[in-house]
Amino acid sequence: MTRRRCATAAITVVCALTVLTSPAYAAPAPPAPPRPEKSLEEVRKEIDGLYRQAASATDAYNLAEERAEKQSAEIVRLAQAIVDGRARIDDLKKRAGAAARAQYRNGGVPDEAKFVLTDDPRRFLDGAGRLLQGHKATRDLLGEMNRTQADLEAYTQDASSEWTRLETSRVRQAKAKKEIEAKIAAAEKLESQLEAEERERLLQLEQQEQAQAQTAWIGSGVLKEIAGSASEEGRKAIEFATAQIGKPYVWGAEGPGSYDCSGLTQRSWGAAGKAIPRTSQEQWRLLPRIDIRDMRPGDLIIYHADASHVGMYIGDGAIVHAPRPGRNVTIAGAGSMRILGVVRPDK
């Protein structure tokens, strides 16, 4: 009986161990539902959106870079002013010390005072005048020293403030650069996943959308009202800009081998002898605005609600511009994108 119980227990343990060491059975997981494939048009819009975001960040980058350059130049100017101020104070101290030593050598009585003590009326009057001049010179010397010292302190404070602003601009610039690179990389990744035929079709869709927008813009009759002629500076700017056709878009680039949109317009107007802001947003904010009906060749058309793109009007309803990464400087319809407004650099 005892042996039978032991055998039964042993069989139970073996069975339990067999269950524990055997691989567990699991029902197969249901297949994941197929991910819906995006249409080529959806991909195009996503890529376009990424490049638009990169363009906005590019403006922030360019503005931070421009400010950093100005702040660096201001810091250099202030540093030189501080050096000059210290040299001036040293010179004033030497002059003040020389005057004090001269007075000490005369027993504490200036030569002018000795003349005042004379019984000769002429020498008395002459000495009195020299004494007044000496007092005035001393006051002027001390006043100049105080003013120079105050200027020196102000320069030092300004230099410290400019340095703080410079560091802020550099931080913004680095942040914008990181955002730009991320957006462009995401857009390029999407585009790289397309077959060659799809990429060609993508370009066709892009051109088709632009052509539709341009047709609608011309159909509004706006060109009938635009009849201005380019100024001499405007012709020079157009000549420079059109000579860059075929060069690639590179964010932050100002030439000569590549450009971003506002780098092209800034350099073009610079070639015409007119300095304009670096970014499309600053060009929109600071340059004189005109009604689109008064537009003439050479004027700059600002695009999108955030003023993130700019092109130069060249007449006959066309612009020259640097479109986006992956594209070259080219001629396009002035109405192929949403127009925010028009500015005139030489107004």
Tab-separated table of C-alpha atoms in Angstrom:
chain	number	residue	atom	x	y	z
A	1	MET	CA	0.000	0.000	0.000
A	2	THR	CA	2.804	2.311	0.904
A	3	ARG	CA	4.666	1.426	-2.297
A	4	ARG	CA	1.530	2.099	-4.371
A	5	ARG	CA	1.126	5.530	-2.760
A	6	CYS	CA	4.783	6.342	-3.405
A	7	ALA	CA	4.452	5.297	-7.021
A	8	THR	CA	1.347	7.389	-7.450
A	9	ALA	CA	3.102	10.433	-5.926
A	10	ALA	CA	6.133	9.920	-8.168
A	11	ILE	CA	3.950	9.754	-11.275
A	12	THR	CA	2.199	12.966	-10.191
A	13	VAL	CA	5.518	14.805	-9.750
A	14	VAL	CA	6.816	13.614	-13.123
A	15	CYS	CA	3.661	14.762	-14.832
A	16	ALA	CA	3.886	18.153	-13.141
A	17	LEU	CA	7.493	18.583	-14.180
A	18	THR	CA	6.642	17.602	-17.713
A	19	VAL	CA	3.982	20.303	-17.875
A	20	LEU	CA	6.292	22.953	-16.393
A	21	THR	CA	9.189	22.215	-18.707
A	22	SER	CA	7.151	21.881	-21.879
A	23	PRO	CA	6.806	25.028	-24.040
A	24	ALA	CA	3.541	26.765	-23.336
A	25	TYR	CA	1.023	26.737	-26.089
A	26	ALA	CA	-0.205	30.134	-27.238
A	27	ALA	CA	-2.706	30.874	-29.907
A	28	PRO	CA	-1.100	32.678	-32.872
A	29	ALA	CA	-1.491	36.491	-32.723
A	30	PRO	CA	-3.818	37.887	-35.340
A	31	PRO	CA	-1.945	39.495	-38.222
A	32	ALA	CA	-1.474	43.264	-37.887
A	33	PRO	CA	-3.824	45.195	-40.122
A	34	PRO	CA	-2.035	46.549	-43.181
A	35	ARG	CA	-0.864	50.140	-42.747
A	36	PRO	CA	-2.744	52.394	-45.086
A	37	GLU	CA	-0.387	53.619	-47.791
A	38	LYS	CA	-0.294	57.333	-48.375
A	39	SER	CA	-1.096	58.598	-51.786
A	40	LEU	CA	1.651	60.384	-53.668
A	41	GLU	CA	-0.257	63.628	-53.247
A	42	GLU	CA	-0.345	63.134	-49.464
A	43	VAL	CA	3.390	62.445	-49.474
A	44	ARG	CA	3.952	65.574	-51.555
A	45	LYS	CA	1.983	67.693	-49.098
A	46	GLU	CA	3.851	66.223	-46.151
A	47	ILE	CA	7.212	66.908	-47.808
A	48	ASP	CA	6.107	70.412	-48.717
A	49	GLY	CA	4.994	71.027	-45.135
A	50	LEU	CA	8.351	69.891	-43.774
A	51	TYR	CA	10.227	72.159	-46.145
A	52	ARG	CA	7.949	75.051	-45.230
A	53	GLN	CA	8.738	74.487	-41.547
A	54	ALA	CA	12.434	74.332	-42.406
A	55	ALA	CA	12.097	77.629	-44.283
A	56	SER	CA	10.590	79.312	-41.215
A	57	ALA	CA	13.401	77.951	-39.072
A	58	THR	CA	15.915	79.104	-41.685
A	59	ASP	CA	14.665	82.663	-41.288
A	60	ALA	CA	15.131	82.348	-37.511
A	61	TYR	CA	18.633	80.966	-38.090
A	62	ASN	CA	19.597	83.722	-40.526
A	63	LEU	CA	18.237	86.439	-38.247
A	64	ALA	CA	20.142	85.045	-35.265
A	65	GLU	CA	23.285	84.833	-37.399
A	66	GLU	CA	22.893	88.430	-38.593
A	67	ARG	CA	22.355	89.667	-35.048
A	68	ALA	CA	25.321	87.654	-33.781
A	69	GLU	CA	27.544	89.272	-36.414
A	70	LYS	CA	26.366	92.755	-35.452
A	71	GLN	CA	26.744	92.011	-31.750
A	72	SER	CA	30.252	90.643	-32.289
A	73	ALA	CA	31.203	93.790	-34.189
A	74	GLU	CA	29.714	95.944	-31.416
A	75	ILE	CA	31.664	94.028	-28.773
A	76	VAL	CA	34.876	94.666	-30.729
A	77	ARG	CA	34.022	98.380	-30.983
A	78	LEU	CA	33.266	98.607	-27.269
A	79	ALA	CA	36.462	96.747	-26.398
A	80	GLN	CA	38.465	99.281	-28.416
A	81	ALA	CA	36.575	102.126	-26.729
A	82	ILE	CA	37.467	100.651	-23.344
A	83	VAL	CA	41.145	100.436	-24.307
A	84	ASP	CA	41.092	104.032	-25.594
A	85	GLY	CA	39.267	105.202	-22.470
A	86	ARG	CA	41.812	103.638	-20.158
A	87	ALA	CA	44.658	105.196	-22.127
A	88	ARG	CA	42.916	108.575	-21.904
A	89	ILE	CA	42.490	108.255	-18.142
A	90	ASP	CA	46.179	107.352	-17.778
A	91	ASP	CA	47.102	110.462	-19.753
A	92	LEU	CA	44.813	112.669	-17.673
A	93	LYS	CA	46.259	111.241	-14.476
A	94	LYS	CA	49.773	112.002	-15.683
A	95	ARG	CA	48.792	115.583	-16.491
A	96	ALA	CA	47.097	115.997	-13.124
A	97	GLY	CA	50.144	114.537	-11.390
A	98	ALA	CA	52.466	116.895	-13.252
A	99	ALA	CA	50.372	119.894	-12.157
A	100	ALA	CA	50.415	118.693	-8.544
A	101	ARG	CA	54.197	118.184	-8.580
A	102	ALA	CA	54.723	121.620	-10.064
A	103	GLN	CA	52.677	123.148	-7.253
A	104	TYR	CA	54.626	121.160	-4.665
A	105	ARG	CA	57.963	122.365	-6.033
A	106	ASN	CA	56.768	125.959	-5.582
A	107	GLY	CA	56.002	125.410	-1.946
A	108	GLY	CA	52.366	124.846	-2.587
A	109	VAL	CA	51.960	128.311	-4.159
A	110	PRO	CA	51.464	128.338	-7.928
A	111	ASP	CA	53.453	130.834	-10.017
A	112	GLU	CA	50.221	132.656	-10.802
A	113	ALA	CA	49.559	133.185	-7.111
A	114	LYS	CA	53.033	134.696	-6.683
A	115	PHE	CA	52.234	137.177	-9.393
A	116	VAL	CA	49.048	138.093	-7.570
A	117	LEU	CA	51.123	139.073	-4.527
A	118	THR	CA	53.233	141.573	-6.504
A	119	ASP	CA	52.896	145.353	-6.108
A	120	ASP	CA	53.140	145.855	-9.888
A	121	PRO	CA	49.551	146.467	-11.135
A	122	ARG	CA	50.343	145.123	-14.616
A	123	ARG	CA	51.934	141.956	-13.276
A	124	PHE	CA	49.049	141.675	-10.812
A	125	LEU	CA	46.432	141.733	-13.572
A	126	ASP	CA	48.437	139.376	-15.746
A	127	GLY	CA	48.928	136.965	-12.868
A	128	ALA	CA	45.266	137.101	-11.901
A	129	GLY	CA	44.275	136.173	-15.438
A	130	ARG	CA	46.728	133.301	-15.521
A	131	LEU	CA	45.475	132.134	-12.144
A	132	LEU	CA	41.881	132.018	-13.422
A	133	GLN	CA	43.028	130.136	-16.513
A	134	GLY	CA	44.896	127.672	-14.351
A	135	HIS	CA	41.856	127.061	-12.174
A	136	LYS	CA	39.721	126.558	-15.271
A	137	ALA	CA	42.281	124.153	-16.749
A	138	THR	CA	42.293	122.169	-13.527
A	139	ARG	CA	38.501	122.026	-13.438
A	140	ASP	CA	38.415	121.013	-17.080
A	141	LEU	CA	41.014	118.333	-16.443
A	142	LEU	CA	39.072	116.875	-13.531
A	143	GLY	CA	35.785	117.137	-15.448
A	144	GLU	CA	37.236	115.344	-18.457
A	145	MET	CA	38.642	112.644	-16.216
A	146	ASN	CA	35.245	112.106	-14.585
A	147	ARG	CA	33.488	112.011	-17.949
A	148	THR	CA	36.018	109.568	-19.359
A	149	GLN	CA	35.646	107.351	-16.303
A	150	ALA	CA	31.846	107.424	-16.651
A	151	ASP	CA	32.134	106.575	-20.368
A	152	LEU	CA	34.474	103.740	-19.528
A	153	GLU	CA	32.004	102.275	-17.055
A	154	ALA	CA	29.177	102.622	-19.588
A	155	TYR	CA	31.256	100.893	-22.294
A	156	THR	CA	31.998	98.049	-19.888
A	157	GLN	CA	28.311	97.610	-19.030
A	158	ASP	CA	27.328	97.776	-22.696
A	159	ALA	CA	29.959	95.202	-23.610
A	160	SER	CA	28.606	92.859	-20.922
A	161	SER	CA	25.044	93.326	-22.201
A	162	GLU	CA	26.112	92.762	-25.812
A	163	TRP	CA	27.913	89.590	-24.797
A	164	THR	CA	24.756	88.302	-23.116
A	165	ARG	CA	22.715	89.098	-26.230
A	166	LEU	CA	25.355	87.440	-28.397
A	167	GLU	CA	25.140	84.244	-26.396
A	168	THR	CA	21.322	84.347	-26.650
A	169	SER	CA	21.561	84.727	-30.429
A	170	ARG	CA	23.966	81.813	-30.634
A	171	VAL	CA	21.609	79.610	-28.632
A	172	ARG	CA	18.708	80.545	-30.922
A	173	GLN	CA	20.870	79.930	-33.948
A	174	ALA	CA	21.886	76.478	-32.735
A	175	LYS	CA	18.265	75.596	-31.934
A	176	ALA	CA	17.070	76.760	-35.363
A	177	LYS	CA	19.878	74.840	-37.070
A	178	LYS	CA	18.876	71.658	-35.269
A	179	GLU	CA	15.238	72.136	-36.275
A	180	ILE	CA	16.144	72.864	-39.894
A	181	GLU	CA	18.338	69.792	-40.187
A	182	ALA	CA	15.641	67.596	-38.639
A	183	LYS	CA	12.903	68.868	-40.979
A	184	ILE	CA	15.057	68.597	-44.091
A	185	ALA	CA	16.243	65.119	-43.095
A	186	ALA	CA	12.637	63.991	-42.578
A	187	ALA	CA	11.597	65.376	-45.954
A	188	GLU	CA	14.579	63.824	-47.720
A	189	LYS	CA	13.871	60.477	-46.057
A	190	LEU	CA	10.292	60.528	-47.317
A	191	GLU	CA	11.435	61.406	-50.805
A	192	SER	CA	14.211	58.795	-50.795
A	193	GLN	CA	11.651	56.057	-50.122
A	194	LEU	CA	9.987	56.779	-53.448
A	195	GLU	CA	10.886	55.047	-56.664
A	196	ALA	CA	12.472	57.097	-59.428
A	197	GLU	CA	9.176	57.197	-61.313
A	198	GLU	CA	7.369	58.350	-58.180
A	199	ARG	CA	9.884	61.142	-57.609
A	200	GLU	CA	9.362	62.310	-61.154
A	201	ARG	CA	5.618	62.201	-60.623
A	202	LEU	CA	6.109	64.099	-57.348
A	203	LEU	CA	7.821	66.910	-59.253
A	204	GLN	CA	4.998	66.925	-61.776
A	205	LEU	CA	2.405	67.225	-58.994
A	206	GLU	CA	4.357	70.106	-57.499
A	207	GLN	CA	4.521	71.883	-60.839
A	208	GLN	CA	0.872	71.158	-61.499
A	209	GLU	CA	-0.200	72.778	-58.234
A	210	GLN	CA	1.934	75.819	-58.965
A	211	ALA	CA	0.534	76.097	-62.487
A	212	GLN	CA	-3.027	75.975	-61.182
A	213	ALA	CA	-2.305	78.712	-58.652
A	214	GLN	CA	-0.595	80.829	-61.322
A	215	THR	CA	-3.501	80.380	-63.731
A	216	ALA	CA	-5.977	81.474	-61.062
A	217	TRP	CA	-3.810	84.481	-60.195
A	218	ILE	CA	-3.546	85.607	-63.811
A	219	GLY	CA	-7.241	84.904	-64.300
A	220	SER	CA	-8.028	87.467	-61.626
A	221	GLY	CA	-6.904	90.160	-64.080
A	222	VAL	CA	-4.157	91.432	-61.791
A	223	LEU	CA	-1.577	91.583	-64.580
A	224	LYS	CA	-3.678	94.140	-66.438
A	225	GLU	CA	-3.052	96.563	-63.582
A	226	ILE	CA	0.685	95.862	-63.224
A	227	ALA	CA	2.557	97.986	-65.716
A	228	GLY	CA	5.497	99.499	-63.810
A	229	SER	CA	9.004	99.626	-65.222
A	230	ALA	CA	12.103	98.615	-63.322
A	231	SER	CA	14.344	101.288	-61.853
A	232	GLU	CA	18.028	101.354	-62.754
A	233	GLU	CA	18.843	99.600	-59.458
A	234	GLY	CA	16.015	97.139	-60.069
A	235	ARG	CA	17.440	96.171	-63.459
A	236	LYS	CA	20.844	95.524	-61.877
A	237	ALA	CA	19.237	93.389	-59.164
A	238	ILE	CA	17.310	91.355	-61.755
A	239	GLU	CA	20.423	90.887	-63.850
A	240	PHE	CA	22.297	89.487	-60.869
A	241	ALA	CA	19.429	87.260	-59.718
A	242	THR	CA	18.769	85.712	-63.133
A	243	ALA	CA	22.489	85.009	-63.529
A	244	GLN	CA	22.185	82.649	-60.545
A	245	ILE	CA	19.581	80.417	-62.226
A	246	GLY	CA	20.537	76.757	-61.943
A	247	LYS	CA	22.477	77.135	-58.680
A	248	PRO	CA	21.213	74.942	-55.835
A	249	TYR	CA	19.166	76.004	-52.840
A	250	VAL	CA	21.102	75.551	-49.596
A	251	TRP	CA	19.643	76.836	-46.353
A	252	GLY	CA	21.599	79.732	-44.881
A	253	ALA	CA	23.562	80.210	-48.121
A	254	GLU	CA	24.296	83.664	-49.525
A	255	GLY	CA	26.240	82.705	-52.626
A	256	PRO	CA	28.162	82.612	-54.744
A	257	GLY	CA	27.650	78.898	-55.385
A	258	SER	CA	24.285	78.419	-53.662
A	259	TYR	CA	21.493	80.436	-52.042
A	260	ASP	CA	18.445	80.276	-49.871
A	261	CYS	CA	15.482	82.432	-50.891
A	262	SER	CA	16.345	85.586	-48.954
A	263	GLY	CA	20.077	85.122	-49.476
A	264	LEU	CA	19.399	85.421	-53.211
A	265	THR	CA	17.306	88.591	-52.916
A	266	GLN	CA	19.719	90.222	-50.480
A	267	ARG	CA	22.751	89.547	-52.672
A	268	SER	CA	20.912	90.642	-55.789
A	269	TRP	CA	19.996	94.005	-54.331
A	270	GLY	CA	23.461	94.258	-52.811
A	271	ALA	CA	24.869	93.937	-56.323
A	272	ALA	CA	22.641	96.890	-57.246
A	273	GLY	CA	24.168	98.941	-54.431
A	274	LYS	CA	21.277	98.626	-51.996
A	275	ALA	CA	21.678	96.931	-48.611
A	276	ILE	CA	18.528	95.127	-47.458
A	277	PRO	CA	17.751	92.846	-44.479
A	278	ARG	CA	18.960	89.251	-44.568
A	279	THR	CA	15.713	87.341	-43.999
A	280	SER	CA	12.394	87.308	-45.821
A	281	GLN	CA	10.593	88.121	-42.569
A	282	GLU	CA	12.828	91.138	-41.931
A	283	GLN	CA	12.490	92.204	-45.561
A	284	TRP	CA	8.728	92.138	-45.105
A	285	ARG	CA	8.899	93.940	-41.775
A	286	LEU	CA	11.374	96.675	-42.642
A	287	LEU	CA	11.171	97.434	-46.368
A	288	PRO	CA	8.530	99.817	-47.780
A	289	ARG	CA	5.349	97.996	-48.749
A	290	ILE	CA	3.467	98.718	-51.945
A	291	ASP	CA	0.172	97.641	-53.434
A	292	ILE	CA	0.518	94.681	-55.779
A	293	ARG	CA	-1.107	96.756	-58.541
A	294	ASP	CA	1.859	99.149	-58.321
A	295	MET	CA	4.432	96.361	-58.508
A	296	ARG	CA	7.347	96.723	-60.887
A	297	PRO	CA	10.271	94.445	-61.843
A	298	GLY	CA	12.854	94.283	-59.069
A	299	ASP	CA	10.282	94.412	-56.288
A	300	LEU	CA	10.219	91.535	-53.821
A	301	ILE	CA	7.123	89.380	-53.366
A	302	ILE	CA	6.768	87.916	-49.881
A	303	TYR	CA	4.934	84.593	-49.624
A	304	HIS	CA	2.941	82.650	-47.000
A	305	ALA	CA	1.338	83.947	-43.824
A	306	ASP	CA	4.596	83.740	-41.885
A	307	ALA	CA	6.608	85.578	-44.580
A	308	SER	CA	8.858	82.529	-44.866
A	309	HIS	CA	9.586	82.831	-48.592
A	310	VAL	CA	10.550	85.600	-50.994
A	311	GLY	CA	11.072	85.929	-54.724
A	312	MET	CA	12.033	88.798	-57.024
A	313	TYR	CA	9.477	89.966	-59.566
A	314	ILE	CA	11.025	90.137	-63.056
A	315	GLY	CA	7.960	91.145	-65.045
A	316	ASP	CA	5.319	89.363	-67.154
A	317	GLY	CA	3.882	87.646	-64.087
A	318	ALA	CA	7.113	85.818	-63.202
A	319	ILE	CA	9.631	85.712	-60.365
A	320	VAL	CA	13.150	84.385	-59.934
A	321	HIS	CA	13.647	82.577	-56.643
A	322	ALA	CA	15.426	79.815	-54.746
A	323	PRO	CA	12.548	77.378	-54.023
A	324	ARG	CA	13.676	74.842	-51.390
A	325	PRO	CA	16.257	72.117	-50.664
A	326	GLY	CA	16.543	69.759	-53.595
A	327	ARG	CA	15.634	72.479	-56.082
A	328	ASN	CA	17.691	75.077	-57.956
A	329	VAL	CA	17.287	78.813	-58.458
A	330	THR	CA	14.656	79.117	-61.155
A	331	ILE	CA	11.929	81.218	-62.729
A	332	ALA	CA	8.373	80.585	-61.552
A	333	GLY	CA	4.949	82.183	-61.722
A	334	ALA	CA	4.559	85.100	-59.330
A	335	GLY	CA	1.171	83.733	-58.297
A	336	SER	CA	2.288	80.121	-57.931
A	337	MET	CA	2.372	80.500	-54.128
A	338	ARG	CA	0.223	82.379	-51.656
A	339	ILE	CA	1.231	86.052	-51.802
A	340	LEU	CA	1.459	87.929	-48.524
A	341	GLY	CA	2.533	91.252	-50.008
A	342	VAL	CA	5.105	93.207	-51.971
A	343	VAL	CA	8.041	95.352	-50.805
A	344	ARG	CA	10.297	97.745	-52.712
A	345	PRO	CA	13.929	97.970	-51.645
A	346	ASP	CA	14.663	101.202	-53.538
A	347	LYS	CA	11.584	103.192	-52.620
